[in-house]
Amino acid sequence: MELRAGKGNALRLLLLSVLVPALNIGVHGLIFWFFRDSGLPPVANAVFAVLWGVIGIYSIYFTFNWLVEQYPDQWKRRLLPFVFVGPAALLLGWLLVLPTLRTLYLSFMNANSTEFVGFANFAAVFTDRLLVTALRNNLLWVVFGTFLCVGFGLLIAILADRSSFERVAKAIIFMPMAISFVAAGVIWKFIYYYQPEQEQIGLLNAIVVAFGGEPQAWLSMIQPWNNLFLIAILVWMQTGFAMVIFSAAIKSIPEDMLEAARVDGANEWTIFFKIMIPTISGTVLSVTTTIIVFTLKIFDVVMIMTGGQYETDVVATQFYRQLFMYQNTGYGSTLAIVLLIAVIPVIIVNLRQFRKEGGF
């Protein structure tokens, strides 16, 4: 009897394990097809879609949680984490992993994805003059943009921490973070604006002329100066981000430690390099890697300011141009994979730092 009951319970669990996922897939698939083919007004469609999203997610978690609760305790402890992590992992796989694999496949194909060309596209990326220029410019953004953002952010955080106008100073420095890179590009385009042989309405040229200098076409100057003027926009926007993170880290340093160092005769430089930097090294690494990833993906500023002209192209603008303007799927996919490969080491460093700090 016990054996028969055990088999019956196992059969019941097996049946539920098949029916619950199938029921979820069937019901939500029907709802999806309904919304896709419905003739509802756009506003009503959007409202019902949001409601379906909220109720649907709840129903998925509820039904799978109920299913796991039917299992024996030893299996319940193993399966329950997957109930909450599983849907998110599947969604990430659908939205990130599958497109990445498809892009990798397309990078080995020709321009219209009809013929396998092997590593020819990768060879072209590192030999074509325009693409090599884009890679070089990305390196400039990574080196100078990251160094200046982190350096200025750390300096301002330390100085503001000792100022009686700390809140006001931080608010002013952080303010550019409130606008998009597109808006920042428009603002700085007016700052760099140049009119040959006319009255200068660009702020920077107006200042130069006011002091007796000659106005310059800042964005079309020879390399690397025009790229550095574009990088200045990144520094203007991201220094506030670095400053806020560094300020929080500095405030977490025990004051007793700093006072003990001063009592022992350490000057401020020694305290900075021997105590502050080692203590917040994890934060410095996190901010640095975050900005490196940001500079590798830079697109908006370059596209708004120069459109990639005057040898200011970066990998993202070349990717956009190759894929959407020239319809060269092979080159575009290869550039996307090159960008992914460049980002992976930075992500690995971040993950190791999180593991060291006990993040997971």
Short mmCIF file of C-alpha atoms in Angstrom, two decimals:
data_model
loop_
_atom_site.label_atom_id
_atom_site.label_comp_id
_atom_site.label_asym_id
_atom_site.label_seq_id
_atom_site.Cartn_x
_atom_site.Cartn_y
_atom_site.Cartn_z
CA MET A 1 0.00 0.00 0.00
CA GLU A 2 2.79 2.43 0.89
CA LEU A 3 4.61 1.61 -2.35
CA ARG A 4 1.40 2.15 -4.31
CA ALA A 5 0.78 5.47 -2.51
CA GLY A 6 4.37 6.55 -3.21
CA LYS A 7 3.98 5.74 -6.91
CA GLY A 8 0.65 7.56 -7.00
CA ASN A 9 2.15 10.64 -5.38
CA ALA A 10 5.11 10.58 -7.77
CA LEU A 11 2.75 10.27 -10.75
CA ARG A 12 0.68 13.17 -9.42
CA LEU A 13 3.79 15.34 -9.04
CA LEU A 14 4.94 14.40 -12.53
CA LEU A 15 1.55 15.28 -13.97
CA LEU A 16 1.46 18.63 -12.12
CA SER A 17 5.04 19.39 -13.22
CA VAL A 18 3.89 19.06 -16.83
CA LEU A 19 0.45 20.66 -16.55
CA VAL A 20 1.40 23.82 -14.58
CA PRO A 21 4.09 25.05 -17.03
CA ALA A 22 1.93 24.00 -20.00
CA LEU A 23 -1.08 25.86 -18.58
CA ASN A 24 1.00 29.00 -18.01
CA ILE A 25 2.44 28.87 -21.53
CA GLY A 26 -0.97 28.22 -23.06
CA VAL A 27 -2.89 30.93 -21.18
CA HIS A 28 -0.28 33.65 -21.60
CA GLY A 29 0.33 32.64 -25.21
CA LEU A 30 -3.39 33.08 -25.96
CA ILE A 31 -3.42 36.45 -24.21
CA PHE A 32 -0.37 37.53 -26.26
CA TRP A 33 -2.02 36.51 -29.53
CA PHE A 34 -5.18 38.31 -28.48
CA PHE A 35 -3.32 41.58 -27.91
CA ARG A 36 -1.32 41.15 -31.09
CA ASP A 37 -4.39 40.70 -33.27
CA SER A 38 -6.94 42.77 -31.32
CA GLY A 39 -8.51 45.87 -32.76
CA LEU A 40 -8.61 47.69 -29.42
CA PRO A 41 -7.74 51.40 -29.29
CA PRO A 42 -4.04 51.97 -28.50
CA VAL A 43 -4.75 53.43 -25.04
CA ALA A 44 -6.99 50.52 -24.03
CA ASN A 45 -4.48 48.06 -25.45
CA ALA A 46 -1.69 49.66 -23.38
CA VAL A 47 -3.78 49.64 -20.17
CA PHE A 48 -4.77 45.98 -20.57
CA ALA A 49 -1.19 45.04 -21.46
CA VAL A 50 0.12 46.63 -18.26
CA LEU A 51 -2.55 44.86 -16.20
CA TRP A 52 -1.71 41.58 -17.90
CA GLY A 53 1.98 42.12 -17.17
CA VAL A 54 1.38 42.68 -13.45
CA ILE A 55 -1.25 39.98 -12.94
CA GLY A 56 0.52 37.59 -15.30
CA ILE A 57 3.83 37.77 -13.45
CA TYR A 58 2.07 37.26 -10.14
CA SER A 59 0.17 34.26 -11.50
CA ILE A 60 3.35 32.67 -12.85
CA TYR A 61 5.16 33.00 -9.52
CA PHE A 62 2.09 31.88 -7.56
CA THR A 63 1.45 28.75 -9.61
CA PHE A 64 5.09 27.64 -9.70
CA ASN A 65 5.49 28.33 -5.98
CA TRP A 66 2.38 26.22 -5.31
CA LEU A 67 3.81 23.46 -7.51
CA VAL A 68 7.13 23.40 -5.62
CA GLU A 69 5.26 23.31 -2.30
CA GLN A 70 3.84 19.93 -3.33
CA TYR A 71 7.30 18.37 -3.46
CA PRO A 72 9.06 16.72 -0.48
CA ASP A 73 11.09 19.05 1.72
CA GLN A 74 14.47 18.02 0.32
CA TRP A 75 13.36 18.86 -3.23
CA LYS A 76 11.47 21.93 -2.11
CA ARG A 77 14.66 23.54 -0.75
CA ARG A 78 16.46 22.83 -4.03
CA LEU A 79 13.73 23.97 -6.40
CA LEU A 80 12.30 27.02 -4.61
CA PRO A 81 15.22 29.38 -5.52
CA PHE A 82 14.70 28.52 -9.20
CA VAL A 83 11.06 29.60 -8.97
CA PHE A 84 12.12 33.16 -8.24
CA VAL A 85 15.33 33.27 -10.28
CA GLY A 86 14.18 31.11 -13.19
CA PRO A 87 11.79 33.53 -14.96
CA ALA A 88 14.32 36.37 -14.76
CA ALA A 89 17.07 34.07 -16.07
CA LEU A 90 14.86 32.93 -18.95
CA LEU A 91 13.97 36.52 -19.82
CA LEU A 92 17.63 37.54 -19.78
CA GLY A 93 18.47 34.54 -21.93
CA TRP A 94 15.80 35.48 -24.44
CA LEU A 95 16.71 39.18 -24.55
CA LEU A 96 20.51 38.95 -24.18
CA VAL A 97 21.98 35.49 -24.76
CA LEU A 98 20.05 34.55 -27.90
CA PRO A 99 20.64 37.92 -29.66
CA THR A 100 24.34 37.68 -28.73
CA LEU A 101 24.63 34.22 -30.25
CA ARG A 102 22.81 35.38 -33.39
CA THR A 103 25.11 38.41 -33.67
CA LEU A 104 28.14 36.13 -33.31
CA TYR A 105 26.77 33.94 -36.11
CA LEU A 106 26.18 36.95 -38.37
CA SER A 107 29.72 38.22 -37.76
CA PHE A 108 31.00 35.22 -39.74
CA MET A 109 28.73 36.01 -42.71
CA ASN A 110 29.07 38.47 -45.60
CA ALA A 111 27.28 41.82 -45.90
CA ASN A 112 23.85 40.39 -46.67
CA SER A 113 24.26 37.22 -44.55
CA THR A 114 24.13 34.84 -47.51
CA GLU A 115 27.69 33.47 -47.49
CA PHE A 116 30.05 32.25 -44.76
CA VAL A 117 33.29 34.28 -44.76
CA GLY A 118 34.95 33.01 -41.58
CA PHE A 119 37.16 35.54 -39.81
CA ALA A 120 37.33 37.90 -42.81
CA ASN A 121 35.16 40.50 -41.08
CA PHE A 122 37.34 40.44 -37.95
CA ALA A 123 40.45 40.87 -40.10
CA ALA A 124 38.79 43.83 -41.84
CA VAL A 125 37.89 45.48 -38.52
CA PHE A 126 41.56 45.62 -37.52
CA THR A 127 42.89 46.60 -40.96
CA ASP A 128 40.27 48.95 -42.45
CA ARG A 129 41.41 52.54 -41.89
CA LEU A 130 38.02 53.84 -40.75
CA LEU A 131 37.49 50.99 -38.32
CA VAL A 132 41.03 51.23 -36.94
CA THR A 133 40.41 54.96 -36.37
CA ALA A 134 37.23 54.10 -34.44
CA LEU A 135 39.13 51.61 -32.26
CA ARG A 136 41.87 54.18 -31.59
CA ASN A 137 39.32 56.82 -30.64
CA ASN A 138 37.60 54.41 -28.25
CA LEU A 139 40.97 53.85 -26.60
CA LEU A 140 41.31 57.63 -26.16
CA TRP A 141 37.86 57.76 -24.55
CA VAL A 142 38.70 54.87 -22.22
CA VAL A 143 42.07 56.25 -21.11
CA PHE A 144 41.45 59.99 -20.87
CA GLY A 145 37.72 59.87 -20.10
CA THR A 146 38.06 57.34 -17.29
CA PHE A 147 41.18 58.92 -15.78
CA LEU A 148 39.70 62.43 -15.74
CA CYS A 149 36.27 61.38 -14.45
CA VAL A 150 37.74 59.27 -11.64
CA GLY A 151 40.47 61.81 -10.82
CA PHE A 152 38.19 64.85 -10.70
CA GLY A 153 35.44 62.91 -8.92
CA LEU A 154 37.84 61.79 -6.19
CA LEU A 155 39.39 65.26 -5.84
CA ILE A 156 36.03 67.04 -5.60
CA ALA A 157 34.70 64.45 -3.13
CA ILE A 158 37.65 65.05 -0.80
CA LEU A 159 37.55 68.84 -1.10
CA ALA A 160 33.76 69.05 -0.76
CA ASP A 161 33.88 66.82 2.33
CA ARG A 162 35.89 69.54 4.10
CA SER A 163 33.87 72.48 2.83
CA SER A 164 31.05 74.28 4.60
CA PHE A 165 29.29 74.49 1.19
CA GLU A 166 29.40 70.73 0.64
CA ARG A 167 25.75 70.26 -0.33
CA VAL A 168 25.67 73.20 -2.72
CA ALA A 169 28.96 72.22 -4.37
CA LYS A 170 27.88 68.61 -4.80
CA ALA A 171 24.50 69.63 -6.21
CA ILE A 172 26.16 71.86 -8.82
CA ILE A 173 28.69 69.19 -9.85
CA PHE A 174 26.02 66.48 -9.96
CA MET A 175 23.52 68.59 -11.93
CA PRO A 176 24.75 67.56 -15.44
CA MET A 177 23.80 63.97 -14.60
CA ALA A 178 20.15 65.07 -14.72
CA ILE A 179 20.23 65.63 -18.50
CA SER A 180 20.71 63.14 -21.31
CA PHE A 181 23.82 62.88 -23.46
CA VAL A 182 21.81 64.09 -26.43
CA ALA A 183 20.86 67.28 -24.58
CA ALA A 184 24.44 67.67 -23.38
CA GLY A 185 25.63 67.32 -26.96
CA VAL A 186 23.30 70.12 -28.09
CA ILE A 187 24.47 72.38 -25.23
CA TRP A 188 28.16 71.80 -25.94
CA LYS A 189 27.66 72.17 -29.68
CA PHE A 190 26.68 75.78 -28.99
CA ILE A 191 29.69 76.16 -26.66
CA TYR A 192 32.08 74.96 -29.40
CA TYR A 193 30.23 76.73 -32.23
CA TYR A 194 32.48 78.39 -34.81
CA GLN A 195 31.58 80.89 -37.53
CA PRO A 196 34.50 81.80 -39.81
CA GLU A 197 34.93 85.56 -40.34
CA GLN A 198 31.75 86.35 -38.43
CA GLU A 199 30.77 87.34 -34.93
CA GLN A 200 31.32 84.35 -32.67
CA ILE A 201 28.18 83.21 -30.84
CA GLY A 202 29.82 80.08 -29.42
CA LEU A 203 30.72 80.59 -25.76
CA LEU A 204 34.28 79.24 -25.99
CA ASN A 205 35.17 81.24 -29.10
CA ALA A 206 33.53 84.35 -27.66
CA ILE A 207 35.80 84.05 -24.60
CA VAL A 208 38.87 83.49 -26.82
CA VAL A 209 38.05 86.55 -28.94
CA ALA A 210 37.38 88.65 -25.84
CA PHE A 211 40.94 87.95 -24.68
CA GLY A 212 42.39 88.84 -28.09
CA GLY A 213 42.78 85.33 -29.48
CA GLU A 214 41.70 83.79 -32.76
CA PRO A 215 38.49 81.71 -32.86
CA GLN A 216 38.96 78.01 -33.59
CA ALA A 217 36.92 75.26 -35.19
CA TRP A 218 37.29 73.11 -32.10
CA LEU A 219 35.49 70.05 -33.42
CA SER A 220 37.41 69.84 -36.70
CA MET A 221 40.90 70.33 -35.28
CA ILE A 222 43.59 67.75 -35.96
CA GLN A 223 43.83 64.61 -33.87
CA PRO A 224 43.65 64.08 -30.98
CA TRP A 225 42.40 67.54 -29.99
CA ASN A 226 38.85 67.31 -31.34
CA ASN A 227 38.39 63.96 -29.58
CA LEU A 228 39.63 65.49 -26.34
CA PHE A 229 37.08 68.28 -26.67
CA LEU A 230 34.38 65.63 -27.01
CA ILE A 231 35.76 63.72 -24.01
CA ALA A 232 35.41 66.95 -21.99
CA ILE A 233 31.63 66.52 -22.28
CA LEU A 234 31.84 63.05 -20.74
CA VAL A 235 33.97 64.45 -17.91
CA TRP A 236 31.46 67.27 -17.33
CA MET A 237 28.62 64.75 -17.02
CA GLN A 238 30.18 61.76 -15.26
CA THR A 239 32.37 63.53 -12.70
CA GLY A 240 29.27 64.07 -10.57
CA PHE A 241 28.53 60.33 -10.58
CA ALA A 242 32.08 59.49 -9.46
CA MET A 243 32.01 62.27 -6.86
CA VAL A 244 28.82 61.01 -5.19
CA ILE A 245 30.07 57.41 -4.96
CA PHE A 246 33.50 58.48 -3.66
CA SER A 247 31.97 60.89 -1.16
CA ALA A 248 29.85 58.10 0.35
CA ALA A 249 32.92 55.84 0.55
CA ILE A 250 35.07 58.54 2.18
CA LYS A 251 32.41 59.25 4.81
CA SER A 252 32.43 55.56 5.74
CA ILE A 253 36.12 55.70 6.73
CA PRO A 254 36.28 55.69 10.56
CA GLU A 255 37.24 59.12 11.84
CA ASP A 256 39.23 57.49 14.65
CA MET A 257 41.58 55.96 12.09
CA LEU A 258 42.27 59.34 10.48
CA GLU A 259 42.76 61.06 13.84
CA ALA A 260 45.16 58.35 15.00
CA ALA A 261 47.21 58.83 11.84
CA ARG A 262 47.37 62.61 12.42
CA VAL A 263 48.42 62.08 16.05
CA ASP A 264 51.21 59.79 14.81
CA GLY A 265 52.50 62.65 12.64
CA ALA A 266 51.09 61.67 9.23
CA ASN A 267 50.44 64.61 6.91
CA GLU A 268 47.39 64.88 4.64
CA TRP A 269 49.21 63.42 1.61
CA THR A 270 50.23 60.37 3.61
CA ILE A 271 46.69 59.95 4.97
CA PHE A 272 45.29 60.21 1.44
CA PHE A 273 47.62 57.68 -0.19
CA LYS A 274 48.22 55.32 2.74
CA ILE A 275 44.78 55.25 4.40
CA MET A 276 42.01 56.70 2.22
CA ILE A 277 42.93 55.13 -1.12
CA PRO A 278 43.54 51.59 0.28
CA THR A 279 40.31 51.80 2.30
CA ILE A 280 38.13 52.82 -0.65
CA SER A 281 40.08 50.83 -3.29
CA GLY A 282 37.04 48.63 -3.95
CA THR A 283 34.90 51.69 -4.65
CA VAL A 284 37.59 53.19 -6.90
CA LEU A 285 37.70 49.95 -8.90
CA SER A 286 33.91 49.79 -9.22
CA VAL A 287 33.62 53.40 -10.41
CA THR A 288 36.55 52.98 -12.80
CA THR A 289 35.15 49.84 -14.42
CA THR A 290 31.68 51.39 -14.67
CA ILE A 291 33.04 54.43 -16.53
CA ILE A 292 35.24 52.22 -18.74
CA VAL A 293 32.17 50.27 -19.86
CA PHE A 294 30.37 53.57 -20.45
CA THR A 295 33.22 54.96 -22.59
CA LEU A 296 33.43 51.76 -24.63
CA LYS A 297 29.74 52.17 -25.53
CA ILE A 298 29.86 55.93 -26.14
CA PHE A 299 27.63 56.96 -29.04
CA ASP A 300 25.28 59.87 -28.37
CA VAL A 301 27.84 62.64 -27.93
CA VAL A 302 29.84 61.75 -31.02
CA MET A 303 26.75 61.37 -33.19
CA ILE A 304 25.24 64.68 -32.05
CA MET A 305 28.45 66.73 -32.12
CA THR A 306 30.24 65.54 -35.26
CA GLY A 307 28.37 62.55 -36.66
CA GLY A 308 31.73 60.78 -36.68
CA GLN A 309 33.32 63.31 -39.04
CA TYR A 310 36.85 64.72 -38.67
CA GLU A 311 38.14 61.29 -37.54
CA THR A 312 36.01 61.26 -34.39
CA ASP A 313 34.28 57.96 -35.13
CA VAL A 314 34.04 55.42 -32.32
CA VAL A 315 33.07 51.75 -32.48
CA ALA A 316 29.39 52.43 -31.70
CA THR A 317 29.01 55.06 -34.45
CA GLN A 318 30.73 52.80 -36.97
CA PHE A 319 28.46 49.97 -35.88
CA TYR A 320 25.42 52.17 -36.49
CA ARG A 321 26.76 53.33 -39.85
CA GLN A 322 27.74 49.88 -41.11
CA LEU A 323 24.56 48.15 -40.01
CA PHE A 324 21.83 50.73 -40.58
CA MET A 325 23.22 53.01 -43.30
CA TYR A 326 25.39 50.68 -45.40
CA GLN A 327 23.30 47.56 -44.63
CA ASN A 328 26.53 45.63 -44.00
CA THR A 329 25.32 43.06 -41.49
CA GLY A 330 28.67 41.28 -41.34
CA TYR A 331 30.73 44.37 -40.41
CA GLY A 332 28.06 45.66 -38.04
CA SER A 333 27.77 42.35 -36.18
CA THR A 334 31.56 42.04 -35.99
CA LEU A 335 31.87 45.49 -34.42
CA ALA A 336 29.22 44.56 -31.85
CA ILE A 337 31.16 41.38 -30.97
CA VAL A 338 34.43 43.33 -30.71
CA LEU A 339 32.72 45.73 -28.31
CA LEU A 340 31.39 42.78 -26.28
CA ILE A 341 34.85 41.20 -26.10
CA ALA A 342 36.30 44.51 -24.90
CA VAL A 343 33.68 44.77 -22.15
CA ILE A 344 33.99 41.17 -20.86
CA PRO A 345 37.34 41.63 -19.00
CA VAL A 346 35.94 44.70 -17.23
CA ILE A 347 32.86 42.75 -16.15
CA ILE A 348 35.04 39.90 -14.86
CA VAL A 349 37.07 42.35 -12.76
CA ASN A 350 33.85 43.77 -11.31
CA LEU A 351 32.48 40.32 -10.49
CA ARG A 352 35.70 39.33 -8.75
CA GLN A 353 35.56 42.53 -6.70
CA PHE A 354 31.94 41.86 -5.71
CA ARG A 355 32.86 38.29 -4.71
CA LYS A 356 35.80 39.57 -2.64
CA GLU A 357 33.48 41.99 -0.83
CA GLY A 358 30.97 39.23 -0.17
CA GLY A 359 28.42 40.43 -2.72
CA PHE A 360 27.73 36.83 -3.78
#
